[in-house]
Short mmCIF file of C-alpha atoms in Angstrom, two decimals:
data_model
loop_
_atom_site.label_atom_id
_atom_site.label_comp_id
_atom_site.label_asym_id
_atom_site.label_seq_id
_atom_site.Cartn_x
_atom_site.Cartn_y
_atom_site.Cartn_z
CA MET A 1 -1.24 20.39 4.29
CA ASN A 2 1.71 19.36 2.36
CA LYS A 3 3.06 16.87 3.85
CA SER A 4 4.83 13.03 2.26
CA LEU A 5 5.88 9.84 3.05
CA MET A 6 9.23 8.63 3.14
CA VAL A 7 10.11 4.57 3.97
CA ARG A 8 13.24 3.95 5.02
CA GLN A 9 13.62 0.01 5.40
CA VAL A 10 11.24 -2.81 3.81
CA GLY A 11 11.90 -5.65 4.55
CA MET A 12 10.75 -9.86 5.35
CA ASP A 13 12.37 -11.45 7.99
CA GLN A 14 11.58 -15.03 9.45
CA GLY A 15 7.88 -14.44 8.65
CA ARG A 16 7.59 -10.90 9.74
CA LEU A 17 6.77 -7.65 7.22
CA LEU A 18 9.16 -4.53 8.33
CA LEU A 19 8.92 -1.52 7.39
CA SER A 20 9.61 2.25 8.67
CA GLY A 21 10.38 6.38 8.09
CA THR A 22 8.70 9.26 8.77
CA THR A 23 6.52 11.77 7.80
CA SER A 24 7.62 15.66 6.41
CA ASN A 25 4.93 17.03 8.41
CA SER A 26 6.79 18.33 11.34
CA ALA A 27 4.15 19.18 13.17
CA ALA A 28 3.07 14.92 13.57
CA GLY A 29 2.93 12.49 15.30
CA PHE A 30 3.18 8.49 14.87
CA SER A 31 -0.13 7.49 16.97
CA GLY A 32 -0.48 3.49 14.83
CA TYR A 33 -1.86 1.73 11.88
CA SER A 34 -4.55 0.05 10.32
CA TYR A 35 -4.48 -2.55 7.39
CA THR A 36 -6.98 -4.60 4.79
CA VAL A 37 -5.57 -7.76 2.59
CA ASP A 38 -7.95 -7.90 -1.47
CA LYS A 39 -6.57 -10.17 -3.76
CA GLY A 40 -2.87 -10.63 -2.66
CA ASN A 41 -2.40 -6.95 -2.00
CA LEU A 42 -1.51 -5.86 1.44
CA TYR A 43 -2.42 -2.04 2.42
CA ILE A 44 -1.56 -0.25 5.35
CA THR A 45 -3.08 3.49 6.25
CA LEU A 46 -0.89 5.14 9.00
CA ARG A 47 -2.25 7.11 11.23
CA TYR A 48 -0.56 10.53 12.39
CA SER A 49 -1.97 12.52 15.42
CA LEU A 50 -0.98 16.31 15.17
CA LEU A 51 1.32 17.99 17.88
CA SER A 52 2.73 14.64 18.76
CA SER A 53 5.70 13.94 19.49
CA SER A 54 7.33 11.73 16.34
CA GLY A 55 6.73 11.06 12.74
CA GLU A 56 8.92 8.50 12.76
CA PHE A 57 7.12 4.68 12.21
CA ALA A 58 8.26 1.73 12.52
CA ILE A 59 5.65 -1.53 12.26
CA GLU A 60 6.36 -5.19 12.15
CA TRP A 61 3.59 -7.11 10.70
CA SER A 62 2.75 -10.32 10.67
CA THR A 63 2.33 -12.66 7.33
CA LYS A 64 0.68 -15.25 8.92
CA GLU A 65 -2.43 -13.03 8.85
CA ALA A 66 -1.81 -12.95 4.93
CA PRO A 67 0.94 -15.83 4.67
CA TYR A 68 0.31 -14.80 0.32
CA THR A 69 0.61 -11.23 0.41
CA GLU A 70 2.31 -10.36 -3.06
CA ARG A 71 2.45 -6.13 -2.99
CA LEU A 72 2.55 -3.62 -0.43
CA PHE A 73 0.83 -0.09 -0.33
CA ALA A 74 1.63 2.51 2.58
CA GLY A 75 -0.24 5.87 2.33
CA GLU A 76 -1.32 7.88 5.68
CA LEU A 77 -4.53 9.36 7.26
CA PHE A 78 -4.41 12.92 9.25
#
């Protein structure tokens, strides 16, 4: 299955990371995310389910959980 993750917004606002976008897979719907922080890197894994309503995602993540995050990596999990 060929798929791409397209990010529309990455930004910071009042101690929150804002991340939004979509996937190119038309049969997948956003169902949540998980994250890990390791050595200043934030890894966000987006979860998708097949045959759901929308591939659009919007995440607001509090930087209080890891205030010294320097880099963001995002990917998909089906």
